[in-house]
Short mmCIF file of C-alpha atoms and ligand atoms in Angstrom, two decimals:
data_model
loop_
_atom_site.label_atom_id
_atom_site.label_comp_id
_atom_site.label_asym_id
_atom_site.label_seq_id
_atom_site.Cartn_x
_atom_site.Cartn_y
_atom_site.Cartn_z
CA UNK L 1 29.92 14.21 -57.60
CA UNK L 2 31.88 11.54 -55.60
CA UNK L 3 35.97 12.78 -55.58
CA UNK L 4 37.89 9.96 -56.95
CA UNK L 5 40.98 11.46 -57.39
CA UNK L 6 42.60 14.01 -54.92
CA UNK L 7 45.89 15.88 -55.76
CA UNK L 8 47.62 17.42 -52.67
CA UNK L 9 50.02 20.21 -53.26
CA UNK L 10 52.82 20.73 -50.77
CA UNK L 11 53.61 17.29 -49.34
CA UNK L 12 55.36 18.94 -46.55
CA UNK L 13 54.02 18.64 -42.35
CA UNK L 14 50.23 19.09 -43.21
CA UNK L 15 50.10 18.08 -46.86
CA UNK L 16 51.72 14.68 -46.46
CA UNK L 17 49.45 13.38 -43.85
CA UNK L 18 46.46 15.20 -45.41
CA UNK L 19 47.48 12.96 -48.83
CA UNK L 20 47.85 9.39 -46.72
CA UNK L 21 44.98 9.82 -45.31
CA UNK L 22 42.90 10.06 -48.21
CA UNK L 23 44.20 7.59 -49.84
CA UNK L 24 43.68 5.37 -46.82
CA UNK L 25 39.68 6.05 -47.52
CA UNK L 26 39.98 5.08 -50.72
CA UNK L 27 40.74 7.82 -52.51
CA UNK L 28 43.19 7.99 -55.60
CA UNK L 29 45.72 10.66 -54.36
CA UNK L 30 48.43 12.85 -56.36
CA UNK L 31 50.95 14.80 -54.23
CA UNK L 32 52.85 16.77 -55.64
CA UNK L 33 56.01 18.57 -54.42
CA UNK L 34 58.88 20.75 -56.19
CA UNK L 35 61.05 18.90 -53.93
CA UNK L 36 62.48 15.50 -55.76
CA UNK L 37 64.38 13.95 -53.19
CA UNK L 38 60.88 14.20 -51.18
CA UNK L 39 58.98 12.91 -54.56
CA UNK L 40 61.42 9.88 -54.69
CA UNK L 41 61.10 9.30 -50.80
CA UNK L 42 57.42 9.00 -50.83
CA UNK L 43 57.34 6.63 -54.26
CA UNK L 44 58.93 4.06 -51.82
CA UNK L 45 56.73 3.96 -49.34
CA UNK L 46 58.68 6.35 -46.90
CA UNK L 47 58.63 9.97 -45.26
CA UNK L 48 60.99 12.34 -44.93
CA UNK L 49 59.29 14.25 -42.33
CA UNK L 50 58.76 13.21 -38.17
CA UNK L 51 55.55 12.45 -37.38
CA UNK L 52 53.97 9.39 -35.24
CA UNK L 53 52.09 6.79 -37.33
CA UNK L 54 52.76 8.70 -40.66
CA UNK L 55 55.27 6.15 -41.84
CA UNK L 56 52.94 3.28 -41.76
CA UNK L 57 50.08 5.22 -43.58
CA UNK L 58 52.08 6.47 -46.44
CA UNK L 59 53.74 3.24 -46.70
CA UNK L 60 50.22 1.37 -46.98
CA UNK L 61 49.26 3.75 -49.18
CA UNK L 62 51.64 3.74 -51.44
CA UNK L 63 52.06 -0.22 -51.41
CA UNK L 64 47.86 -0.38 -52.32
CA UNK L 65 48.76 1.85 -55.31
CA UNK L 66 46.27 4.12 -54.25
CA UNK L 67 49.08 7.69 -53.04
CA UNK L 68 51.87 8.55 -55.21
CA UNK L 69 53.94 11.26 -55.76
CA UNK L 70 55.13 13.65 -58.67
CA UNK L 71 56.59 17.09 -59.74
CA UNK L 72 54.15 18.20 -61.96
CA UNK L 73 50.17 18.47 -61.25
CA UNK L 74 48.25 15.69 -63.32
CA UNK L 75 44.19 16.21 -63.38
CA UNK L 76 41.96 15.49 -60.17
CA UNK L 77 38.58 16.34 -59.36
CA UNK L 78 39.80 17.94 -55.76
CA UNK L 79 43.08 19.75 -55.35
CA UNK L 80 44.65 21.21 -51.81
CA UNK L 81 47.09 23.56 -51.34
CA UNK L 82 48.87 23.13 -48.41
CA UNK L 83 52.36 24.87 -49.52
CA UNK L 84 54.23 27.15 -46.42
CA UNK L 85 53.43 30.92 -46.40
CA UNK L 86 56.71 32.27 -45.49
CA UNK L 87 56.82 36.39 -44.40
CA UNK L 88 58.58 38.68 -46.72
CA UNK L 89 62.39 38.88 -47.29
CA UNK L 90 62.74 42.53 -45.73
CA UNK L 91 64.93 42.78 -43.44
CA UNK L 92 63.75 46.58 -42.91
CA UNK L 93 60.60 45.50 -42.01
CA UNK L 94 59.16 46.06 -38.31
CA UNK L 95 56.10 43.85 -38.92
CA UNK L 96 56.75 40.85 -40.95
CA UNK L 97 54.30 40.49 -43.83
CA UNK L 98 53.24 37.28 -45.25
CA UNK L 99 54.37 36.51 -48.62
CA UNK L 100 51.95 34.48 -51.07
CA UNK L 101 54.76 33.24 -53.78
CA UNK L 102 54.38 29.58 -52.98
CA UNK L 103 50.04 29.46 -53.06
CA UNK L 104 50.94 31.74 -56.04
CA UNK L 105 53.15 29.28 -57.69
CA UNK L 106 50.87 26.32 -56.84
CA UNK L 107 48.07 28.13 -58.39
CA UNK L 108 50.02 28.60 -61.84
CA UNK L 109 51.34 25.08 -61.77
CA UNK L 110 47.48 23.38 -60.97
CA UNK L 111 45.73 25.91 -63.32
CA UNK L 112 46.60 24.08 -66.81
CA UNK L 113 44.95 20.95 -65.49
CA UNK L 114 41.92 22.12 -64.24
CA UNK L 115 38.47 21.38 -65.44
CA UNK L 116 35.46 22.04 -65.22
CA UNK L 117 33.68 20.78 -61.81
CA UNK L 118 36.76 20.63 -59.58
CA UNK L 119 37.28 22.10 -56.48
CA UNK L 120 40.17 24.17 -55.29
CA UNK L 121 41.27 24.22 -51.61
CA UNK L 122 43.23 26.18 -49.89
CA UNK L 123 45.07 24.70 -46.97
CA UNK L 124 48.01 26.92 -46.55
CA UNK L 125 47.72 29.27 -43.48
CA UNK L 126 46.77 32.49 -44.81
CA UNK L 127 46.35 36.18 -44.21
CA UNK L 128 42.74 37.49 -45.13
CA UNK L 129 41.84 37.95 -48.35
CA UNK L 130 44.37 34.98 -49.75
CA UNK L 131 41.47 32.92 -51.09
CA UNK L 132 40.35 35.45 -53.38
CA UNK L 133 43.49 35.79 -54.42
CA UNK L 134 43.43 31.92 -55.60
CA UNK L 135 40.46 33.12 -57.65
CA UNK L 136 42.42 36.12 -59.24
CA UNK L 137 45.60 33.98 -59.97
CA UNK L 138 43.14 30.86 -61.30
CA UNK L 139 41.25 32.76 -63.63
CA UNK L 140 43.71 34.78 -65.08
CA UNK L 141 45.38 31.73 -66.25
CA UNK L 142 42.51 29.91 -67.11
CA UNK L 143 39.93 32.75 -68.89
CA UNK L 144 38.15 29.70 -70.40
CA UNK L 145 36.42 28.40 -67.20
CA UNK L 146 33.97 30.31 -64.86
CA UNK L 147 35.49 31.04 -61.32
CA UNK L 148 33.19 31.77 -57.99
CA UNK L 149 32.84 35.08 -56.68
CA UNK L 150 30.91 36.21 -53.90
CA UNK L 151 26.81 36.60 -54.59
CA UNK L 152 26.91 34.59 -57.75
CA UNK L 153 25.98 31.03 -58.45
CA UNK L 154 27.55 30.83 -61.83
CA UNK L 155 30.99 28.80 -61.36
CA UNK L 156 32.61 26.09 -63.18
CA UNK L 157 35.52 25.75 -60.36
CA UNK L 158 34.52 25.32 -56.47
CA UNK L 159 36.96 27.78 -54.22
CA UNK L 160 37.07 27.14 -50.54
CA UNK L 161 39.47 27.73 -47.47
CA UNK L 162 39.66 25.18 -45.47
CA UNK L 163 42.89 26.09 -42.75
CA UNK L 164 44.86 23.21 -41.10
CA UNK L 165 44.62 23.62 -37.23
CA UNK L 166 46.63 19.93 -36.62
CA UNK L 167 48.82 19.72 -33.52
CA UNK L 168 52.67 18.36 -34.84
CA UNK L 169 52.89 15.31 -32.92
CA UNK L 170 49.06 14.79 -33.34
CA UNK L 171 48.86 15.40 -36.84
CA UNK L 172 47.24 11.49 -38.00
CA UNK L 173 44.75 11.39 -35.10
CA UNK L 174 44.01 15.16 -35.36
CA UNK L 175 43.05 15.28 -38.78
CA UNK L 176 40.36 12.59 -37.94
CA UNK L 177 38.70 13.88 -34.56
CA UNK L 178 39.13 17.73 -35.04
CA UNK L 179 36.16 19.60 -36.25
CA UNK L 180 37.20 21.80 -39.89
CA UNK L 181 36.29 25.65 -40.46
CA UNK L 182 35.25 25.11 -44.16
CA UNK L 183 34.97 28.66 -45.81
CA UNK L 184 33.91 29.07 -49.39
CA UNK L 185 33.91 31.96 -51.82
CA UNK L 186 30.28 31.28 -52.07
CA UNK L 187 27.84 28.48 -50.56
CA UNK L 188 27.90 26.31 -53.21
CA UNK L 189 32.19 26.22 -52.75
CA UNK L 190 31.61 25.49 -48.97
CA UNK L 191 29.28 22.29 -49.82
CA UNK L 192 31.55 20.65 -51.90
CA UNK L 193 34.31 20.84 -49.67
CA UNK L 194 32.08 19.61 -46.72
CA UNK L 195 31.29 17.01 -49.46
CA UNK L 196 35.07 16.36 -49.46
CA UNK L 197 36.33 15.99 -46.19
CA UNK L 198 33.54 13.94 -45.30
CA UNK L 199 35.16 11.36 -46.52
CA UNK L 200 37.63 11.06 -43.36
CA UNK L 201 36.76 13.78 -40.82
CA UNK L 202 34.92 12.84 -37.97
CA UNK L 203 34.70 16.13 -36.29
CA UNK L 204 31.91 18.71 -37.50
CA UNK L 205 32.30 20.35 -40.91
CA UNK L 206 31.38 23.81 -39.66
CA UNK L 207 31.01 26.53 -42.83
CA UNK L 208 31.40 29.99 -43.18
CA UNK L 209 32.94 32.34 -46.10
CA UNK L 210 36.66 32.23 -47.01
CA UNK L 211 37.62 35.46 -44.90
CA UNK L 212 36.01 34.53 -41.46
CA UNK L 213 37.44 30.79 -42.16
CA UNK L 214 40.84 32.88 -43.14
CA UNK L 215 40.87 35.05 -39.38
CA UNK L 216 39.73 31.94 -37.61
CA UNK L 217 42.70 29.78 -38.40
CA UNK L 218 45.03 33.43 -37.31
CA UNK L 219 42.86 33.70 -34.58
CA UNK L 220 43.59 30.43 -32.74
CA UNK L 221 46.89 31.28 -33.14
CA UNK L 222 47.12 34.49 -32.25
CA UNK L 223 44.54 33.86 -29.22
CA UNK L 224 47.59 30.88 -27.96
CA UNK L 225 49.74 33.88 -28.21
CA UNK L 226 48.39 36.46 -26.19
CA UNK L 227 47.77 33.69 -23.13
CA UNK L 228 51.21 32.58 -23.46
CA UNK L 229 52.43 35.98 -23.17
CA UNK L 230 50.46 36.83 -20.83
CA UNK L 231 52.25 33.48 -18.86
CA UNK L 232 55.34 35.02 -19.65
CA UNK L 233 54.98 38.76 -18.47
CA UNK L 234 53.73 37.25 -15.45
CA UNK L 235 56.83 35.24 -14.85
CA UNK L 236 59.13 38.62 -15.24
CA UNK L 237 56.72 40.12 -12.75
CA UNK L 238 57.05 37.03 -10.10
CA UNK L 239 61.05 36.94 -10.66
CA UNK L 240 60.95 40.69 -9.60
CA UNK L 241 58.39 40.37 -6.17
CA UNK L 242 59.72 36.64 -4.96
CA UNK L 243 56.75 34.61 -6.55
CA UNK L 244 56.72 31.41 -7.23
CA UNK L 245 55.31 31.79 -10.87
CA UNK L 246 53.79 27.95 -11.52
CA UNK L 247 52.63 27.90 -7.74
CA UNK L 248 50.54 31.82 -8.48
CA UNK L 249 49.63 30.56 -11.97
CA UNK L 250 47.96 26.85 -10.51
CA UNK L 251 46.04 28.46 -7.43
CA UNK L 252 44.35 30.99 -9.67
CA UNK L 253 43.53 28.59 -12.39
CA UNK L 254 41.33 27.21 -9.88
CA UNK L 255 38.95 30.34 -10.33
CA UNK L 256 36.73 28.58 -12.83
CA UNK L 257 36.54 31.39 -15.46
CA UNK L 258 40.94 31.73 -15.14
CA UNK L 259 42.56 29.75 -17.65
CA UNK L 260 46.28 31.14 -17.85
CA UNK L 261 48.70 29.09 -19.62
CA UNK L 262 52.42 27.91 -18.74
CA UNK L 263 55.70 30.57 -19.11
CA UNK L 264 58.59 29.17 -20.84
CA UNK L 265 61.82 30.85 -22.73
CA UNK L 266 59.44 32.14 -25.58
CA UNK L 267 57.44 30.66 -28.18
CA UNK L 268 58.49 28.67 -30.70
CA UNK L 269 57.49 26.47 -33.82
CA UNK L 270 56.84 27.64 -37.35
CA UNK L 271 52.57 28.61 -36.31
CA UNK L 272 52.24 30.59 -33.00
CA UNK L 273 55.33 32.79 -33.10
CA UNK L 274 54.53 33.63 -37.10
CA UNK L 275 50.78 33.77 -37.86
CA UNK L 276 49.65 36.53 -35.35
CA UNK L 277 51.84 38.89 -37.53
CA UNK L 278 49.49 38.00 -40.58
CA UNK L 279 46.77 39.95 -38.77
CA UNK L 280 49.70 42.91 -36.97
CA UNK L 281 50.12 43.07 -40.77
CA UNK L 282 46.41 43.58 -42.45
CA UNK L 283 45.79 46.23 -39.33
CA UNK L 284 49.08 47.61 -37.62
CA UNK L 285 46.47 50.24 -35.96
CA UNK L 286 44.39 48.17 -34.38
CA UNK L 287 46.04 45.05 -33.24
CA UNK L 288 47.46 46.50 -30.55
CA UNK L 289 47.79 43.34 -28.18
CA UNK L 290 48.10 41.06 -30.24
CA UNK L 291 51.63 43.06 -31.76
CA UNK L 292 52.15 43.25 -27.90
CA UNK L 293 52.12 39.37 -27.25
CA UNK L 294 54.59 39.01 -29.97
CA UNK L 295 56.94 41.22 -28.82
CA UNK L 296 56.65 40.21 -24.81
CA UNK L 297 57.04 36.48 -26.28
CA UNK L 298 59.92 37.41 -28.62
CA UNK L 299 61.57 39.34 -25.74
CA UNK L 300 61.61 36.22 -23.53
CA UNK L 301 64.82 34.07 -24.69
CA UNK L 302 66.95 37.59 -24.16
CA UNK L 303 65.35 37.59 -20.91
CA UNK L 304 66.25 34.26 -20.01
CA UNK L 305 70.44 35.07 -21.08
CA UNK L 306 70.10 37.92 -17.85
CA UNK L 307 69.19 35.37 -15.76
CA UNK L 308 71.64 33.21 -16.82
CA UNK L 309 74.68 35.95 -16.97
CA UNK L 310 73.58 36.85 -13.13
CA UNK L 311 74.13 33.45 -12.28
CA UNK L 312 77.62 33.58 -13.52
CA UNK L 313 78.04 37.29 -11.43
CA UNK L 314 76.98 35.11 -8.76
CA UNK L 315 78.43 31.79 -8.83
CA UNK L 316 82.10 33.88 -9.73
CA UNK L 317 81.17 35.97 -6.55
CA UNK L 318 80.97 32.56 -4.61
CA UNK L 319 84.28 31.28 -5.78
CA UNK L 320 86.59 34.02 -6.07
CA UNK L 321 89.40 31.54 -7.42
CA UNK L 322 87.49 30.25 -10.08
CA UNK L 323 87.38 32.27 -13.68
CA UNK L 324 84.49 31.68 -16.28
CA UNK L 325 86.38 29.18 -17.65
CA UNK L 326 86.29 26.89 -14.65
CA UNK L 327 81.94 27.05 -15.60
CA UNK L 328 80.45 24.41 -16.99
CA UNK L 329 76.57 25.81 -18.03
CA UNK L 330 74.21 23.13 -18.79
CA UNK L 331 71.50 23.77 -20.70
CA UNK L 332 68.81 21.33 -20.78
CA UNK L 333 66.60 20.90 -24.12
CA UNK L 334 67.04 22.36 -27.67
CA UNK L 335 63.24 21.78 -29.54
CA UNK L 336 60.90 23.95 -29.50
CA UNK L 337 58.50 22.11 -27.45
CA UNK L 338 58.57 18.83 -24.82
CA UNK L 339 59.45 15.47 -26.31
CA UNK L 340 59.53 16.08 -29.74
CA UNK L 341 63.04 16.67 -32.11
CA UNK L 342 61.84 20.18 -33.56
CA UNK L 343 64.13 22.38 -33.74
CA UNK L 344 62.79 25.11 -35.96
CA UNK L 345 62.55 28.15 -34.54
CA UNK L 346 63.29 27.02 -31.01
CA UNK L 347 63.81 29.47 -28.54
CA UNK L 348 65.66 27.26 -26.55
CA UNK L 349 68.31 26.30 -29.30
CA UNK L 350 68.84 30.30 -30.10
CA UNK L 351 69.16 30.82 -26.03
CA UNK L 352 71.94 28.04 -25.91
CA UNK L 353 73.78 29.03 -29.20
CA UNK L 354 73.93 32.50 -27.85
CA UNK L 355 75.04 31.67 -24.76
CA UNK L 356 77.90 29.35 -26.23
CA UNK L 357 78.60 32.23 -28.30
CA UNK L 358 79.32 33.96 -25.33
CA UNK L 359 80.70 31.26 -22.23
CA UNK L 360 82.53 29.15 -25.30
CA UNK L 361 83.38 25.60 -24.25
CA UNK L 362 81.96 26.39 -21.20
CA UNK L 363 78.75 26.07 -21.98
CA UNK L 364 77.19 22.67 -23.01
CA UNK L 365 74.04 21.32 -24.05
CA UNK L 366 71.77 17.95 -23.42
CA UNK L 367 68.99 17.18 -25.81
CA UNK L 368 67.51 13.68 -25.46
CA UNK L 369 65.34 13.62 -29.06
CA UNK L 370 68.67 14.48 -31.06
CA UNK L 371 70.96 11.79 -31.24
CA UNK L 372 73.93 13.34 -33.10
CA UNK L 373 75.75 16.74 -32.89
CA UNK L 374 76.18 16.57 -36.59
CA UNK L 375 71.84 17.51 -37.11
CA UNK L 376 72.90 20.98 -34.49
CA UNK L 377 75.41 23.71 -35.36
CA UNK L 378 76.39 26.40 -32.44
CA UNK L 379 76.19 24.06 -29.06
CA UNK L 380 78.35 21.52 -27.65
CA UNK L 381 76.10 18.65 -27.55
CA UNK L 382 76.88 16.21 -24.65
CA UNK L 383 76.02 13.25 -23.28
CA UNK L 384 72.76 13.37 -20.53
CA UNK L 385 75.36 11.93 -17.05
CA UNK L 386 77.91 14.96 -18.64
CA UNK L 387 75.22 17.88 -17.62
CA UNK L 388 74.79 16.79 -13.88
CA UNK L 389 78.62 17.84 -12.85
CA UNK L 390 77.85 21.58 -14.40
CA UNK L 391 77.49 24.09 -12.00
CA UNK L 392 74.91 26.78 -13.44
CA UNK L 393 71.71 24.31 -14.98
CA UNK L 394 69.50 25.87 -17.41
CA UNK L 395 66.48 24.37 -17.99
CA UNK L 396 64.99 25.53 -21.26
CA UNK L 397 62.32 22.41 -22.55
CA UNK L 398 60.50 20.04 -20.31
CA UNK L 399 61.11 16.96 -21.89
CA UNK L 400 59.74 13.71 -19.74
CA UNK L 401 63.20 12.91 -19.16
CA UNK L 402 64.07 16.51 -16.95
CA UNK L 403 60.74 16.08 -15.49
CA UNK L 404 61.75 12.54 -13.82
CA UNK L 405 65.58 13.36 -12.47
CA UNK L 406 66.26 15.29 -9.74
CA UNK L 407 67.09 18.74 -9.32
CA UNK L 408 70.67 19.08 -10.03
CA UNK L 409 73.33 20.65 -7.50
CA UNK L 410 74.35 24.49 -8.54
CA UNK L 411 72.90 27.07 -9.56
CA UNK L 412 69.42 27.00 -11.57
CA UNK L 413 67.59 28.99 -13.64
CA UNK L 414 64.65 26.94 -14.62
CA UNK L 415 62.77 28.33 -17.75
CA UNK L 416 59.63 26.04 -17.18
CA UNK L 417 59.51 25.51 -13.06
CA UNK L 418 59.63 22.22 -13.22
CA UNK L 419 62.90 21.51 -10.32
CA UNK L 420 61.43 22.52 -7.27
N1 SAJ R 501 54.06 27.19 -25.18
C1 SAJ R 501 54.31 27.86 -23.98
N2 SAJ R 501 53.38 27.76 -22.98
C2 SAJ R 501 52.25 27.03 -23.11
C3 SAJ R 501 51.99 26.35 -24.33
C4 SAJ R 501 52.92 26.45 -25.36
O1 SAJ R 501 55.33 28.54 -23.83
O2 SAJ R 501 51.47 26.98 -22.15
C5 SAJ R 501 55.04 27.28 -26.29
C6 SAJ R 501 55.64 25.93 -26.69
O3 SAJ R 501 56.69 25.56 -25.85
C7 SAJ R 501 56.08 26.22 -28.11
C8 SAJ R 501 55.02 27.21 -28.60
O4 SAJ R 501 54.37 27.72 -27.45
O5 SAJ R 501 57.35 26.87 -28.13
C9 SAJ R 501 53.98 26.63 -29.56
O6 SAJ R 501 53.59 25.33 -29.13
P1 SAJ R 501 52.06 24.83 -29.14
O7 SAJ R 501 52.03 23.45 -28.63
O8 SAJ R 501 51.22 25.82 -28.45
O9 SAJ R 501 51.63 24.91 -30.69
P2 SAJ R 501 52.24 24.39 -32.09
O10 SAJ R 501 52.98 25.52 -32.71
O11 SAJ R 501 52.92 23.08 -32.00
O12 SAJ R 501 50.84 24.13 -32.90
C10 SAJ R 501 49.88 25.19 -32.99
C11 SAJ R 501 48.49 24.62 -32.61
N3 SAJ R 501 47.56 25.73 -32.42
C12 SAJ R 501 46.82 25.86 -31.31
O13 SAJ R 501 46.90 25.10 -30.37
C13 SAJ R 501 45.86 27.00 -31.28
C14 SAJ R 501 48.01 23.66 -33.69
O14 SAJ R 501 46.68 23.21 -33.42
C15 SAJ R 501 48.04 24.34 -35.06
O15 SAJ R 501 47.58 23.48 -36.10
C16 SAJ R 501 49.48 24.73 -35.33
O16 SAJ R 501 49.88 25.68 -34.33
C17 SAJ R 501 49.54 25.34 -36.73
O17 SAJ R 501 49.94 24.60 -37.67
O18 SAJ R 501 49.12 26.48 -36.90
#
């Protein structure tokens, strides 16, 4: 059966890109979103997320009739979910657990449209087992129609997982070129959604069951994790013995089997830093390094405020006149990642706001992607020439535009070694 219409659930990061694009191969495409202002955004041809070469997709989309957006699921022969899986509100918690309530609520909402012959995917990022769970939460809302389960080929609906493993920033060329981990509940699930994202994908369609495809997507994650962390004990270490960290790190990734990644001031974003926890979570026992990586990388920023406060000791040592509010500290990028306006859980944002919690007006911040103050609470954002007359520098993102000046006079702590 050829999919002629596609409804996308969740027209968020992943879901609105996932929608443009298959409209742009001819596909009829729903979105739908709880979220009206987005709704009413997308209905004119516009986006109210960041992402390169988005804009002109959804607005050709839109304009050819063929992508539009409502509140409510209408009938389709294919439906995604690609809603956020948030962890738990428990603040008691020492492993965060995922919590399901928005694939939950998607499945409720979808579940009085569905017919017989369409298939369900499963987008979202998703701790193992979720898929079946879109079974359980289908078919007790629709005891009329036949749902896949493992070992039997009697189904009216087609289940798969299919996870999204797009790079933000990346996200339209990405979704063309990378290959998918296609997981159904049974065979059968898997070939229609091969079937499916045919239509655009060129990378390979690989399948496996829903769990495996489940672990894989945590997996890739988690597996960025661990090398990152392991970037970042090593820079603690070379602070400590008088080693240049970047200099260690590039002489012995030219072992050919060494592949370490860069240190930073932690990890940030809303993937890396969150889904390894999905797995800490199914097996607290036995994922002992990967609950390790989490905490050495969520241990960083703090680290990075030492270094800082020493450099205050120090620089108030040097000038014996001067108080800590005769200080300007400059810290140098706010997202969560080089040369892009992300702020969500950066670790560079939380290390400024704490540390103009703590230095007050001394402390100031420079962040080329964010043009106003008024889109960042807790810093003193200043203009770029402003940060070059401070006299501690912290550099917390490599943005293109602190990779081309030159190292500033005064003190430096330098989160990413990139002023030698
Ligand atoms: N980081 C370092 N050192 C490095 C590389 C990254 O400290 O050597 C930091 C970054 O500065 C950032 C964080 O890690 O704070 C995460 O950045 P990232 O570029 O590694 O990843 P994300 O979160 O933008 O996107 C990841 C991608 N996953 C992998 O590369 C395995 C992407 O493909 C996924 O689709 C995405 O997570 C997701 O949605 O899960």
């Amino acid at each position: 059966m050829a999919f002629e219409t596609i409804s996308v659930i969740g027209l968020g990061y992943i879901g609105l890109p996932t929608a443009a694009m298959f409209a742009a191969h001819g596909k009829k495409v729903v979105g739908v979103d709880v979220n009206q202002h987005a709704v009413d955004t997308i209905n004119r041809g516009e986006i109210h997320i960041v992402e390169p070469d988005l804009d002109a997709l959804v607005a050709q989309g839109v304009a050819k009739g063929r992508l539009k957006a409502v509140t409510t699921p209408e009938p389709a022969d294919a439906f995604l979910i690609a809603v956020p899986t948030p962890f738990e509100e428990d603040e008691s918690a020492t492993v965060p657990k995922p919590d399901l309530k928005f694939i939950r609520a998607a499945c409720t909402a979808l579940a009085p449209v569905l017919k017989k012959g369409d298939l369900v995917i499963l987008e979202s990022t998703s701790p193992v087992g979720a898929t079946e769970k879109v079974v359980e939460w289908l078919s007790e809302a629709r005891s009329d129609l036949t749902f896949p389960s493992e070992g039997s080929a009697k189904m009216d609906v087609y289940v798969a997982h299919c996870p999204e493993r797009v790079l933000p920033g990346h996200v339209v060329r990405e979704l063309i070129e990378n290959d998918r981990v296609i997981g159904g509940i049974t065979p059968e699930c898997s070939a229609k959604a091969v079937e499916l994202y045919q239509s655009f994908v060129k990378g390979e369609c690989v399948v496996t069951n829903a769990r495996t495809a489940e672990m894989a997507k945590l997996t890739e994650n988690a597996s960025r994790d661990v090398s990152i962390a392991f970037a970042n004990e090593l820079s603690i270490i070379c602070d400590e013995t008088d080693i240049d960290v970047w200099e260690l790190i590039a002489l012995a990734n030219r072992h050919p089997r060494v592949n370490i990644l860069q240190p930073g001031p932690g990890v940030g974003g809303h993937c890396i830093a969150v889904d390894p926890w999905f797995i800490v979570s199914r097996s607290p026992a036995s994922a002992r390094l990967i609950k390790t990586a989490r905490e050495v990388n969520d241990s960083k920023p703090a680290w990075v405020i030492e270094k800082v406060k020493l450099a205050v000791v120090d620089f108030l040592g040097e000038n014996s006149t001067k108080s800590i509010s005769d200080i300007k500290i400059a810290c140098y990028g706010l997202a969560f990642k080089p040369d892009i306006d992300d702020l969500r859980e950066s670790p560079a944002l939380n290390i400024a706001r704490e540390l103009t919690a703590l230095y007050k007006s001394s402390v100031i911040s420079v962040e080329p992607n964010v043009e106003t103050q008024s889109v960042v609470s807790g810093v003193n954002l200043v203009a770029f020439n402003e940060a070059e007359l401070a006299n501690i520098h912290v550099l917390l993102v490599d943005h293109k535009e602190f990779k081309s000046m030159s190292k500033p006079n005064g003190l430096i702590v330098d989160t990413k070694g990139i002023w030698k």
